[in-house]
Amino acid sequence: MKIGDLVTLSSYGVKRDYNSRLKAEQVGIVIKVNPTATYQYTVKWPSVWASLYGATPNHSRRELKYARLKK
């Protein structure tokens, strides 16, 4: 994954308590990648929770999958 990719939570990401405030069907955008970190991807999510607190949570690759946009 790289900056600008659209992502959503994987099934593993949905199951984690850390991501409980994010909805599985939300689409976020990768805004930062730190390859040396454990949670290397910083994602901007459109949820109300994220916008209220300015949160841009970090995720591991296993928690994310590429978003499939419907036509």
N, CA, C, O and CB atoms as a CASP TS submission, in Angstrom:
PFRMAT TS
TARGET T0000
AUTHOR 0000-0000-0000
METHOD Language model
MODEL 1
PARENT N/A
ATOM      1  N   MET     1       0.835  -1.180   0.000  1.00  0.00           N
ATOM      2  CA  MET     1       0.000   0.000   0.000  1.00  0.00           C
ATOM      3  C   MET     1       0.877   1.238   0.000  1.00  0.00           C
ATOM      4  O   MET     1       2.004   1.237   0.495  1.00  0.00           O
ATOM      5  CB  MET     1      -0.948   0.001   1.205  1.00  0.00           C
ATOM      6  N   LYS     2       0.318   2.293  -0.573  1.00  0.00           N
ATOM      7  CA  LYS     2       1.059   3.542  -0.633  1.00  0.00           C
ATOM      8  C   LYS     2       0.125   4.711  -0.306  1.00  0.00           C
ATOM      9  O   LYS     2      -1.092   4.544  -0.231  1.00  0.00           O
ATOM     10  CB  LYS     2       1.705   3.727  -2.028  1.00  0.00           C
ATOM     11  N   ILE     3       0.701   5.875  -0.117  1.00  0.00           N
ATOM     12  CA  ILE     3      -0.079   7.069   0.190  1.00  0.00           C
ATOM     13  C   ILE     3      -1.078   7.320  -0.936  1.00  0.00           C
ATOM     14  O   ILE     3      -0.740   7.258  -2.118  1.00  0.00           O
ATOM     15  CB  ILE     3       0.846   8.302   0.391  1.00  0.00           C
ATOM     16  N   GLY     4      -2.310   7.605  -0.539  1.00  0.00           N
ATOM     17  CA  GLY     4      -3.369   7.882  -1.509  1.00  0.00           C
ATOM     18  C   GLY     4      -4.257   6.695  -1.813  1.00  0.00           C
ATOM     19  O   GLY     4      -5.299   6.860  -2.448  1.00  0.00           O
ATOM     20  N   ASP     5      -3.879   5.498  -1.378  1.00  0.00           N
ATOM     21  CA  ASP     5      -4.715   4.316  -1.614  1.00  0.00           C
ATOM     22  C   ASP     5      -5.972   4.377  -0.752  1.00  0.00           C
ATOM     23  O   ASP     5      -5.930   4.801   0.402  1.00  0.00           O
ATOM     24  CB  ASP     5      -3.924   3.020  -1.317  1.00  0.00           C
ATOM     25  N   LEU     6      -7.086   3.947  -1.330  1.00  0.00           N
ATOM     26  CA  LEU     6      -8.337   3.850  -0.587  1.00  0.00           C
ATOM     27  C   LEU     6      -8.397   2.476   0.066  1.00  0.00           C
ATOM     28  O   LEU     6      -8.161   1.458  -0.586  1.00  0.00           O
ATOM     29  CB  LEU     6      -9.574   4.087  -1.516  1.00  0.00           C
ATOM     30  N   VAL     7      -8.713   2.453   1.358  1.00  0.00           N
ATOM     31  CA  VAL     7      -8.702   1.210   2.118  1.00  0.00           C
ATOM     32  C   VAL     7      -9.964   1.087   2.966  1.00  0.00           C
ATOM     33  O   VAL     7     -10.683   2.060   3.190  1.00  0.00           O
ATOM     34  CB  VAL     7      -7.453   1.134   3.007  1.00  0.00           C
ATOM     35  N   THR     8     -10.206  -0.111   3.421  1.00  0.00           N
ATOM     36  CA  THR     8     -11.268  -0.404   4.376  1.00  0.00           C
ATOM     37  C   THR     8     -10.700  -1.432   5.346  1.00  0.00           C
ATOM     38  O   THR     8      -9.617  -1.970   5.116  1.00  0.00           O
ATOM     39  CB  THR     8     -12.585  -0.931   3.661  1.00  0.00           C
ATOM     40  N   LEU     9     -11.415  -1.707   6.419  1.00  0.00           N
ATOM     41  CA  LEU     9     -10.926  -2.694   7.382  1.00  0.00           C
ATOM     42  C   LEU     9     -11.085  -4.100   6.835  1.00  0.00           C
ATOM     43  O   LEU     9     -12.098  -4.423   6.214  1.00  0.00           O
ATOM     44  CB  LEU     9     -11.664  -2.560   8.717  1.00  0.00           C
ATOM     45  N   SER    10     -10.091  -4.927   7.066  1.00  0.00           N
ATOM     46  CA  SER    10     -10.185  -6.344   6.725  1.00  0.00           C
ATOM     47  C   SER    10     -11.024  -7.032   7.801  1.00  0.00           C
ATOM     48  O   SER    10     -11.388  -6.402   8.794  1.00  0.00           O
ATOM     49  CB  SER    10      -8.761  -7.003   6.605  1.00  0.00           C
ATOM     50  N   SER    11     -11.330  -8.299   7.618  1.00  0.00           N
ATOM     51  CA  SER    11     -12.102  -9.021   8.638  1.00  0.00           C
ATOM     52  C   SER    11     -11.331  -9.057   9.961  1.00  0.00           C
ATOM     53  O   SER    11     -11.932  -8.969  11.032  1.00  0.00           O
ATOM     54  CB  SER    11     -12.421 -10.465   8.161  1.00  0.00           C
ATOM     55  N   TYR    12     -10.023  -9.185   9.888  1.00  0.00           N
ATOM     56  CA  TYR    12      -9.195  -9.146  11.093  1.00  0.00           C
ATOM     57  C   TYR    12      -9.299  -7.775  11.766  1.00  0.00           C
ATOM     58  O   TYR    12      -9.419  -7.690  12.988  1.00  0.00           O
ATOM     59  CB  TYR    12      -7.721  -9.468  10.751  1.00  0.00           C
ATOM     60  N   GLY    13      -9.252  -6.710  10.974  1.00  0.00           N
ATOM     61  CA  GLY    13      -9.343  -5.358  11.503  1.00  0.00           C
ATOM     62  C   GLY    13     -10.670  -5.078  12.178  1.00  0.00           C
ATOM     63  O   GLY    13     -10.716  -4.361  13.177  1.00  0.00           O
ATOM     64  N   VAL    14     -11.755  -5.636  11.645  1.00  0.00           N
ATOM     65  CA  VAL    14     -13.083  -5.455  12.230  1.00  0.00           C
ATOM     66  C   VAL    14     -13.161  -6.125  13.600  1.00  0.00           C
ATOM     67  O   VAL    14     -13.801  -5.601  14.511  1.00  0.00           O
ATOM     68  CB  VAL    14     -14.168  -6.023  11.296  1.00  0.00           C
ATOM     69  N   LYS    15     -12.522  -7.262  13.744  1.00  0.00           N
ATOM     70  CA  LYS    15     -12.587  -8.029  14.992  1.00  0.00           C
ATOM     71  C   LYS    15     -11.795  -7.399  16.136  1.00  0.00           C
ATOM     72  O   LYS    15     -12.064  -7.681  17.303  1.00  0.00           O
ATOM     73  CB  LYS    15     -12.083  -9.425  14.751  1.00  0.00           C
ATOM     74  N   ARG    16     -10.833  -6.561  15.814  1.00  0.00           N
ATOM     75  CA  ARG    16      -9.999  -5.954  16.861  1.00  0.00           C
ATOM     76  C   ARG    16     -10.764  -4.878  17.620  1.00  0.00           C
ATOM     77  O   ARG    16     -11.421  -4.034  17.010  1.00  0.00           O
ATOM     78  CB  ARG    16      -8.725  -5.355  16.253  1.00  0.00           C
ATOM     79  N   ASP    17     -10.684  -4.905  18.938  1.00  0.00           N
ATOM     80  CA  ASP    17     -11.345  -3.900  19.781  1.00  0.00           C
ATOM     81  C   ASP    17     -10.837  -2.490  19.489  1.00  0.00           C
ATOM     82  O   ASP    17     -11.585  -1.520  19.611  1.00  0.00           O
ATOM     83  CB  ASP    17     -11.131  -4.228  21.259  1.00  0.00           C
ATOM     84  N   TYR    18      -9.581  -2.377  19.109  1.00  0.00           N
ATOM     85  CA  TYR    18      -8.970  -1.086  18.812  1.00  0.00           C
ATOM     86  C   TYR    18      -9.757  -0.337  17.735  1.00  0.00           C
ATOM     87  O   TYR    18      -9.833   0.892  17.762  1.00  0.00           O
ATOM     88  CB  TYR    18      -7.517  -1.277  18.367  1.00  0.00           C
ATOM     89  N   ASN    19     -10.336  -1.067  16.796  1.00  0.00           N
ATOM     90  CA  ASN    19     -11.050  -0.461  15.674  1.00  0.00           C
ATOM     91  C   ASN    19     -12.561  -0.423  15.882  1.00  0.00           C
ATOM     92  O   ASN    19     -13.308  -0.232  14.922  1.00  0.00           O
ATOM     93  CB  ASN    19     -10.736  -1.211  14.406  1.00  0.00           C
ATOM     94  N   SER    20     -13.019  -0.599  17.107  1.00  0.00           N
ATOM     95  CA  SER    20     -14.453  -0.724  17.361  1.00  0.00           C
ATOM     96  C   SER    20     -15.253   0.526  16.974  1.00  0.00           C
ATOM     97  O   SER    20     -16.447   0.423  16.692  1.00  0.00           O
ATOM     98  CB  SER    20     -14.679  -1.028  18.818  1.00  0.00           C
ATOM     99  N   ARG    21     -14.631   1.678  16.955  1.00  0.00           N
ATOM    100  CA  ARG    21     -15.349   2.907  16.586  1.00  0.00           C
ATOM    101  C   ARG    21     -15.451   3.111  15.081  1.00  0.00           C
ATOM    102  O   ARG    21     -16.177   3.989  14.616  1.00  0.00           O
ATOM    103  CB  ARG    21     -14.670   4.102  17.202  1.00  0.00           C
ATOM    104  N   LEU    22     -14.733   2.313  14.334  1.00  0.00           N
ATOM    105  CA  LEU    22     -14.779   2.418  12.877  1.00  0.00           C
ATOM    106  C   LEU    22     -15.752   1.383  12.336  1.00  0.00           C
ATOM    107  O   LEU    22     -15.807   0.259  12.835  1.00  0.00           O
ATOM    108  CB  LEU    22     -13.367   2.226  12.254  1.00  0.00           C
ATOM    109  N   LYS    23     -16.508   1.748  11.334  1.00  0.00           N
ATOM    110  CA  LYS    23     -17.431   0.804  10.721  1.00  0.00           C
ATOM    111  C   LYS    23     -16.732   0.094   9.572  1.00  0.00           C
ATOM    112  O   LYS    23     -15.934   0.691   8.849  1.00  0.00           O
ATOM    113  CB  LYS    23     -18.711   1.520  10.226  1.00  0.00           C
ATOM    114  N   ALA    24     -17.039  -1.178   9.417  1.00  0.00           N
ATOM    115  CA  ALA    24     -16.356  -2.006   8.428  1.00  0.00           C
ATOM    116  C   ALA    24     -16.519  -1.479   7.009  1.00  0.00           C
ATOM    117  O   ALA    24     -15.615  -1.633   6.188  1.00  0.00           O
ATOM    118  CB  ALA    24     -16.868  -3.419   8.503  1.00  0.00           C
ATOM    119  N   GLU    25     -17.651  -0.863   6.708  1.00  0.00           N
ATOM    120  CA  GLU    25     -17.903  -0.432   5.337  1.00  0.00           C
ATOM    121  C   GLU    25     -17.311   0.943   5.013  1.00  0.00           C
ATOM    122  O   GLU    25     -17.396   1.394   3.871  1.00  0.00           O
ATOM    123  CB  GLU    25     -19.383  -0.411   5.083  1.00  0.00           C
ATOM    124  N   GLN    26     -16.721   1.607   5.992  1.00  0.00           N
ATOM    125  CA  GLN    26     -16.113   2.912   5.740  1.00  0.00           C
ATOM    126  C   GLN    26     -14.894   2.774   4.838  1.00  0.00           C
ATOM    127  O   GLN    26     -14.174   1.777   4.878  1.00  0.00           O
ATOM    128  CB  GLN    26     -15.720   3.586   7.060  1.00  0.00           C
ATOM    129  N   VAL    27     -14.689   3.790   4.035  1.00  0.00           N
ATOM    130  CA  VAL    27     -13.511   3.839   3.179  1.00  0.00           C
ATOM    131  C   VAL    27     -12.639   4.979   3.677  1.00  0.00           C
ATOM    132  O   VAL    27     -13.103   6.108   3.840  1.00  0.00           O
ATOM    133  CB  VAL    27     -13.896   4.027   1.664  1.00  0.00           C
ATOM    134  N   GLY    28     -11.370   4.672   3.916  1.00  0.00           N
ATOM    135  CA  GLY    28     -10.416   5.681   4.363  1.00  0.00           C
ATOM    136  C   GLY    28      -9.313   5.838   3.339  1.00  0.00           C
ATOM    137  O   GLY    28      -9.246   5.092   2.362  1.00  0.00           O
ATOM    138  N   ILE    29      -8.458   6.802   3.564  1.00  0.00           N
ATOM    139  CA  ILE    29      -7.341   7.040   2.657  1.00  0.00           C
ATOM    140  C   ILE    29      -6.032   6.995   3.447  1.00  0.00           C
ATOM    141  O   ILE    29      -5.924   7.579   4.525  1.00  0.00           O
ATOM    142  CB  ILE    29      -7.501   8.407   1.925  1.00  0.00           C
ATOM    143  N   VAL    30      -5.048   6.295   2.898  1.00  0.00           N
ATOM    144  CA  VAL    30      -3.739   6.200   3.529  1.00  0.00           C
ATOM    145  C   VAL    30      -3.052   7.557   3.360  1.00  0.00           C
ATOM    146  O   VAL    30      -2.874   8.030   2.237  1.00  0.00           O
ATOM    147  CB  VAL    30      -2.877   5.031   2.906  1.00  0.00           C
ATOM    148  N   ILE    31      -2.665   8.183   4.482  1.00  0.00           N
ATOM    149  CA  ILE    31      -2.043   9.499   4.409  1.00  0.00           C
ATOM    150  C   ILE    31      -0.567   9.490   4.802  1.00  0.00           C
ATOM    151  O   ILE    31       0.146  10.466   4.567  1.00  0.00           O
ATOM    152  CB  ILE    31      -2.789  10.456   5.289  1.00  0.00           C
ATOM    153  N   LYS    32      -0.107   8.385   5.404  1.00  0.00           N
ATOM    154  CA  LYS    32       1.292   8.302   5.817  1.00  0.00           C
ATOM    155  C   LYS    32       1.691   6.835   5.925  1.00  0.00           C
ATOM    156  O   LYS    32       0.900   5.996   6.357  1.00  0.00           O
ATOM    157  CB  LYS    32       1.523   9.041   7.170  1.00  0.00           C
ATOM    158  N   VAL    33       2.920   6.537   5.531  1.00  0.00           N
ATOM    159  CA  VAL    33       3.452   5.173   5.641  1.00  0.00           C
ATOM    160  C   VAL    33       4.808   5.245   6.338  1.00  0.00           C
ATOM    161  O   VAL    33       5.700   5.981   5.916  1.00  0.00           O
ATOM    162  CB  VAL    33       3.580   4.488   4.226  1.00  0.00           C
ATOM    163  N   ASN    34       4.946   4.469   7.412  1.00  0.00           N
ATOM    164  CA  ASN    34       6.211   4.379   8.135  1.00  0.00           C
ATOM    165  C   ASN    34       6.617   2.908   8.140  1.00  0.00           C
ATOM    166  O   ASN    34       6.183   2.154   9.010  1.00  0.00           O
ATOM    167  CB  ASN    34       6.089   4.954   9.606  1.00  0.00           C
ATOM    168  N   PRO    35       7.445   2.488   7.181  1.00  0.00           N
ATOM    169  CA  PRO    35       7.763   1.066   7.028  1.00  0.00           C
ATOM    170  C   PRO    35       8.484   0.425   8.212  1.00  0.00           C
ATOM    171  O   PRO    35       8.513  -0.801   8.316  1.00  0.00           O
ATOM    172  CB  PRO    35       8.591   0.887   5.822  1.00  0.00           C
ATOM    173  N   THR    36       9.062   1.219   9.096  1.00  0.00           N
ATOM    174  CA  THR    36       9.790   0.639  10.230  1.00  0.00           C
ATOM    175  C   THR    36       8.920   0.458  11.468  1.00  0.00           C
ATOM    176  O   THR    36       9.352  -0.161  12.441  1.00  0.00           O
ATOM    177  CB  THR    36      10.972   1.507  10.574  1.00  0.00           C
ATOM    178  N   ALA    37       7.699   0.990  11.443  1.00  0.00           N
ATOM    179  CA  ALA    37       6.803   0.907  12.605  1.00  0.00           C
ATOM    180  C   ALA    37       5.990  -0.386  12.574  1.00  0.00           C
ATOM    181  O   ALA    37       5.803  -0.985  11.515  1.00  0.00           O
ATOM    182  CB  ALA    37       5.857   2.125  12.646  1.00  0.00           C
ATOM    183  N   THR    38       5.517  -0.805  13.727  1.00  0.00           N
ATOM    184  CA  THR    38       4.654  -1.977  13.807  1.00  0.00           C
ATOM    185  C   THR    38       3.328  -1.697  13.124  1.00  0.00           C
ATOM    186  O   THR    38       2.827  -2.525  12.363  1.00  0.00           O
ATOM    187  CB  THR    38       4.427  -2.389  15.269  1.00  0.00           C
ATOM    188  N   TYR    39       2.761  -0.532  13.395  1.00  0.00           N
ATOM    189  CA  TYR    39       1.507  -0.109  12.764  1.00  0.00           C
ATOM    190  C   TYR    39       1.884   0.975  11.756  1.00  0.00           C
ATOM    191  O   TYR    39       1.839   2.170  12.048  1.00  0.00           O
ATOM    192  CB  TYR    39       0.442   0.420  13.837  1.00  0.00           C
ATOM    193  N   GLN    40       2.253   0.522  10.571  1.00  0.00           N
ATOM    194  CA  GLN    40       2.906   1.406   9.614  1.00  0.00           C
ATOM    195  C   GLN    40       2.003   2.326   8.809  1.00  0.00           C
ATOM    196  O   GLN    40       2.505   3.265   8.191  1.00  0.00           O
ATOM    197  CB  GLN    40       3.668   0.601   8.691  1.00  0.00           C
ATOM    198  N   TYR    41       0.704   2.103   8.785  1.00  0.00           N
ATOM    199  CA  TYR    41      -0.188   2.894   7.928  1.00  0.00           C
ATOM    200  C   TYR    41      -1.070   3.827   8.753  1.00  0.00           C
ATOM    201  O   TYR    41      -1.811   3.384   9.631  1.00  0.00           O
ATOM    202  CB  TYR    41      -1.063   1.969   7.073  1.00  0.00           C
ATOM    203  N   THR    42      -0.981   5.120   8.460  1.00  0.00           N
ATOM    204  CA  THR    42      -1.853   6.114   9.075  1.00  0.00           C
ATOM    205  C   THR    42      -2.981   6.372   8.086  1.00  0.00           C
ATOM    206  O   THR    42      -2.742   6.701   6.924  1.00  0.00           O
ATOM    207  CB  THR    42      -1.074   7.446   9.438  1.00  0.00           C
ATOM    208  N   VAL    43      -4.219   6.218   8.566  1.00  0.00           N
ATOM    209  CA  VAL    43      -5.383   6.310   7.694  1.00  0.00           C
ATOM    210  C   VAL    43      -6.305   7.416   8.181  1.00  0.00           C
ATOM    211  O   VAL    43      -6.577   7.527   9.377  1.00  0.00           O
ATOM    212  CB  VAL    43      -6.134   4.966   7.636  1.00  0.00           C
ATOM    213  N   LYS    44      -6.780   8.224   7.262  1.00  0.00           N
ATOM    214  CA  LYS    44      -7.787   9.251   7.564  1.00  0.00           C
ATOM    215  C   LYS    44      -9.145   8.640   7.269  1.00  0.00           C
ATOM    216  O   LYS    44      -9.440   8.286   6.128  1.00  0.00           O
ATOM    217  CB  LYS    44      -7.557  10.577   6.723  1.00  0.00           C
ATOM    218  N   TRP    45      -9.976   8.516   8.309  1.00  0.00           N
ATOM    219  CA  TRP    45     -11.310   7.937   8.188  1.00  0.00           C
ATOM    220  C   TRP    45     -12.353   9.037   8.207  1.00  0.00           C
ATOM    221  O   TRP    45     -12.136  10.058   8.859  1.00  0.00           O
ATOM    222  CB  TRP    45     -11.576   6.924   9.316  1.00  0.00           C
ATOM    223  N   PRO    46     -13.479   8.873   7.519  1.00  0.00           N
ATOM    224  CA  PRO    46     -14.501   9.919   7.464  1.00  0.00           C
ATOM    225  C   PRO    46     -15.502   9.895   8.624  1.00  0.00           C
ATOM    226  O   PRO    46     -16.453  10.677   8.618  1.00  0.00           O
ATOM    227  CB  PRO    46     -15.246   9.802   6.182  1.00  0.00           C
ATOM    228  N   SER    47     -15.319   9.045   9.588  1.00  0.00           N
ATOM    229  CA  SER    47     -16.313   8.900  10.657  1.00  0.00           C
ATOM    230  C   SER    47     -16.406  10.154  11.522  1.00  0.00           C
ATOM    231  O   SER    47     -15.472  10.953  11.583  1.00  0.00           O
ATOM    232  CB  SER    47     -15.974   7.696  11.532  1.00  0.00           C
ATOM    233  N   VAL    48     -17.523  10.309  12.173  1.00  0.00           N
ATOM    234  CA  VAL    48     -17.743  11.443  13.070  1.00  0.00           C
ATOM    235  C   VAL    48     -16.719  11.407  14.201  1.00  0.00           C
ATOM    236  O   VAL    48     -16.161  12.443  14.563  1.00  0.00           O
ATOM    237  CB  VAL    48     -19.189  11.427  13.640  1.00  0.00           C
ATOM    238  N   TRP    49     -16.468  10.233  14.758  1.00  0.00           N
ATOM    239  CA  TRP    49     -15.507  10.089  15.856  1.00  0.00           C
ATOM    240  C   TRP    49     -14.138  10.594  15.432  1.00  0.00           C
ATOM    241  O   TRP    49     -13.486  11.342  16.162  1.00  0.00           O
ATOM    242  CB  TRP    49     -15.414   8.620  16.311  1.00  0.00           C
ATOM    243  N   ALA    50     -13.713  10.184  14.259  1.00  0.00           N
ATOM    244  CA  ALA    50     -12.389  10.575  13.789  1.00  0.00           C
ATOM    245  C   ALA    50     -12.313  12.082  13.539  1.00  0.00           C
ATOM    246  O   ALA    50     -11.308  12.715  13.862  1.00  0.00           O
ATOM    247  CB  ALA    50     -12.034   9.811  12.513  1.00  0.00           C
ATOM    248  N   SER    51     -13.356  12.649  12.972  1.00  0.00           N
ATOM    249  CA  SER    51     -13.316  14.080  12.681  1.00  0.00           C
ATOM    250  C   SER    51     -13.410  14.921  13.950  1.00  0.00           C
ATOM    251  O   SER    51     -12.819  15.998  14.013  1.00  0.00           O
ATOM    252  CB  SER    51     -14.444  14.452  11.731  1.00  0.00           C
ATOM    253  N   LEU    52     -14.138  14.454  14.957  1.00  0.00           N
ATOM    254  CA  LEU    52     -14.257  15.203  16.212  1.00  0.00           C
ATOM    255  C   LEU    52     -12.928  15.311  16.947  1.00  0.00           C
ATOM    256  O   LEU    52     -12.585  16.370  17.473  1.00  0.00           O
ATOM    257  CB  LEU    52     -15.285  14.548  17.116  1.00  0.00           C
ATOM    258  N   TYR    53     -12.204  14.242  16.979  1.00  0.00           N
ATOM    259  CA  TYR    53     -10.970  14.206  17.752  1.00  0.00           C
ATOM    260  C   TYR    53      -9.721  14.358  16.892  1.00  0.00           C
ATOM    261  O   TYR    53      -8.603  14.289  17.403  1.00  0.00           O
ATOM    262  CB  TYR    53     -10.895  12.922  18.520  1.00  0.00           C
ATOM    263  N   GLY    54      -9.900  14.559  15.613  1.00  0.00           N
ATOM    264  CA  GLY    54      -8.750  14.691  14.733  1.00  0.00           C
ATOM    265  C   GLY    54      -7.934  13.413  14.664  1.00  0.00           C
ATOM    266  O   GLY    54      -6.742  13.436  14.357  1.00  0.00           O
ATOM    267  N   ALA    55      -8.584  12.312  14.949  1.00  0.00           N
ATOM    268  CA  ALA    55      -7.877  11.037  15.019  1.00  0.00           C
ATOM    269  C   ALA    55      -7.516  10.526  13.629  1.00  0.00           C
ATOM    270  O   ALA    55      -8.339  10.528  12.714  1.00  0.00           O
ATOM    271  CB  ALA    55      -8.725  10.001  15.751  1.00  0.00           C
ATOM    272  N   THR    56      -6.308  10.103  13.497  1.00  0.00           N
ATOM    273  CA  THR    56      -5.861   9.405  12.303  1.00  0.00           C
ATOM    274  C   THR    56      -5.139   8.157  12.790  1.00  0.00           C
ATOM    275  O   THR    56      -3.912   8.135  12.894  1.00  0.00           O
ATOM    276  CB  THR    56      -4.931  10.311  11.394  1.00  0.00           C
ATOM    277  N   PRO    57      -5.917   7.114  13.087  1.00  0.00           N
ATOM    278  CA  PRO    57      -5.321   5.925  13.690  1.00  0.00           C
ATOM    279  C   PRO    57      -4.332   5.218  12.773  1.00  0.00           C
ATOM    280  O   PRO    57      -4.428   5.275  11.547  1.00  0.00           O
ATOM    281  CB  PRO    57      -6.402   4.966  14.088  1.00  0.00           C
ATOM    282  N   ASN    58      -3.388   4.555  13.409  1.00  0.00           N
ATOM    283  CA  ASN    58      -2.401   3.749  12.686  1.00  0.00           C
ATOM    284  C   ASN    58      -2.865   2.306  12.660  1.00  0.00           C
ATOM    285  O   ASN    58      -3.506   1.829  13.596  1.00  0.00           O
ATOM    286  CB  ASN    58      -0.994   3.861  13.337  1.00  0.00           C
ATOM    287  N   HIS    59      -2.536   1.617  11.584  1.00  0.00           N
ATOM    288  CA  HIS    59      -2.957   0.232  11.398  1.00  0.00           C
ATOM    289  C   HIS    59      -1.808  -0.595  10.828  1.00  0.00           C
ATOM    290  O   HIS    59      -0.923  -0.076  10.147  1.00  0.00           O
ATOM    291  CB  HIS    59      -4.187   0.157  10.472  1.00  0.00           C
ATOM    292  N   SER    60      -1.844  -1.883  11.119  1.00  0.00           N
ATOM    293  CA  SER    60      -0.912  -2.804  10.481  1.00  0.00           C
ATOM    294  C   SER    60      -1.493  -3.195   9.126  1.00  0.00           C
ATOM    295  O   SER    60      -2.678  -2.983   8.868  1.00  0.00           O
ATOM    296  CB  SER    60      -0.650  -4.068  11.375  1.00  0.00           C
ATOM    297  N   ARG    61      -0.679  -3.751   8.285  1.00  0.00           N
ATOM    298  CA  ARG    61      -1.139  -4.166   6.957  1.00  0.00           C
ATOM    299  C   ARG    61      -2.246  -5.204   7.068  1.00  0.00           C
ATOM    300  O   ARG    61      -3.159  -5.232   6.243  1.00  0.00           O
ATOM    301  CB  ARG    61       0.027  -4.726   6.132  1.00  0.00           C
ATOM    302  N   ARG    62      -2.168  -6.050   8.074  1.00  0.00           N
ATOM    303  CA  ARG    62      -3.157  -7.119   8.257  1.00  0.00           C
ATOM    304  C   ARG    62      -4.562  -6.578   8.545  1.00  0.00           C
ATOM    305  O   ARG    62      -5.555  -7.238   8.238  1.00  0.00           O
ATOM    306  CB  ARG    62      -2.721  -8.035   9.393  1.00  0.00           C
ATOM    307  N   GLU    63      -4.647  -5.392   9.129  1.00  0.00           N
ATOM    308  CA  GLU    63      -5.941  -4.795   9.479  1.00  0.00           C
ATOM    309  C   GLU    63      -6.641  -4.136   8.297  1.00  0.00           C
ATOM    310  O   GLU    63      -7.826  -3.814   8.385  1.00  0.00           O
ATOM    311  CB  GLU    63      -5.751  -3.779  10.571  1.00  0.00           C
ATOM    312  N   LEU    64      -5.932  -3.932   7.203  1.00  0.00           N
ATOM    313  CA  LEU    64      -6.471  -3.177   6.076  1.00  0.00           C
ATOM    314  C   LEU    64      -6.562  -4.019   4.815  1.00  0.00           C
ATOM    315  O   LEU    64      -5.840  -5.000   4.637  1.00  0.00           O
ATOM    316  CB  LEU    64      -5.620  -1.956   5.812  1.00  0.00           C
ATOM    317  N   LYS    65      -7.467  -3.608   3.953  1.00  0.00           N
ATOM    318  CA  LYS    65      -7.544  -4.183   2.609  1.00  0.00           C
ATOM    319  C   LYS    65      -7.898  -3.048   1.656  1.00  0.00           C
ATOM    320  O   LYS    65      -8.454  -2.027   2.059  1.00  0.00           O
ATOM    321  CB  LYS    65      -8.605  -5.357   2.531  1.00  0.00           C
ATOM    322  N   TYR    66      -7.566  -3.245   0.392  1.00  0.00           N
ATOM    323  CA  TYR    66      -7.897  -2.240  -0.601  1.00  0.00           C
ATOM    324  C   TYR    66      -9.414  -2.136  -0.728  1.00  0.00           C
ATOM    325  O   TYR    66     -10.116  -3.147  -0.702  1.00  0.00           O
ATOM    326  CB  TYR    66      -7.251  -2.578  -1.966  1.00  0.00           C
ATOM    327  N   ALA    67      -9.914  -0.911  -0.864  1.00  0.00           N
ATOM    328  CA  ALA    67     -11.351  -0.702  -1.003  1.00  0.00           C
ATOM    329  C   ALA    67     -11.784  -1.076  -2.414  1.00  0.00           C
ATOM    330  O   ALA    67     -11.103  -0.777  -3.395  1.00  0.00           O
ATOM    331  CB  ALA    67     -11.731   0.767  -0.685  1.00  0.00           C
ATOM    332  N   ARG    68     -12.923  -1.733  -2.487  1.00  0.00           N
ATOM    333  CA  ARG    68     -13.525  -2.073  -3.777  1.00  0.00           C
ATOM    334  C   ARG    68     -14.724  -1.150  -3.948  1.00  0.00           C
ATOM    335  O   ARG    68     -15.740  -1.303  -3.270  1.00  0.00           O
ATOM    336  CB  ARG    68     -13.946  -3.606  -3.857  1.00  0.00           C
ATOM    337  N   LEU    69     -14.598  -0.220  -4.833  1.00  0.00           N
ATOM    338  CA  LEU    69     -15.677   0.742  -5.041  1.00  0.00           C
ATOM    339  C   LEU    69     -16.700   0.191  -6.015  1.00  0.00           C
ATOM    340  O   LEU    69     -16.362  -0.388  -7.047  1.00  0.00           O
ATOM    341  CB  LEU    69     -15.123   2.073  -5.553  1.00  0.00           C
ATOM    342  N   LYS    70     -17.955   0.388  -5.658  1.00  0.00           N
ATOM    343  CA  LYS    70     -19.049  -0.104  -6.513  1.00  0.00           C
ATOM    344  C   LYS    70     -19.295   0.894  -7.632  1.00  0.00           C
ATOM    345  O   LYS    70     -19.167   2.104  -7.447  1.00  0.00           O
ATOM    346  CB  LYS    70     -20.355  -0.331  -5.686  1.00  0.00           C
ATOM    347  N   LYS    71     -19.645   0.373  -8.779  1.00  0.00           N
ATOM    348  CA  LYS    71     -19.945   1.237  -9.935  1.00  0.00           C
ATOM    349  C   LYS    71     -21.397   1.561  -9.993  1.00  0.00           C
ATOM    350  O   LYS    71     -21.834   2.275 -10.896  1.00  0.00           O
ATOM    351  CB  LYS    71     -19.520   0.584 -11.234  1.00  0.00           C
TER
END
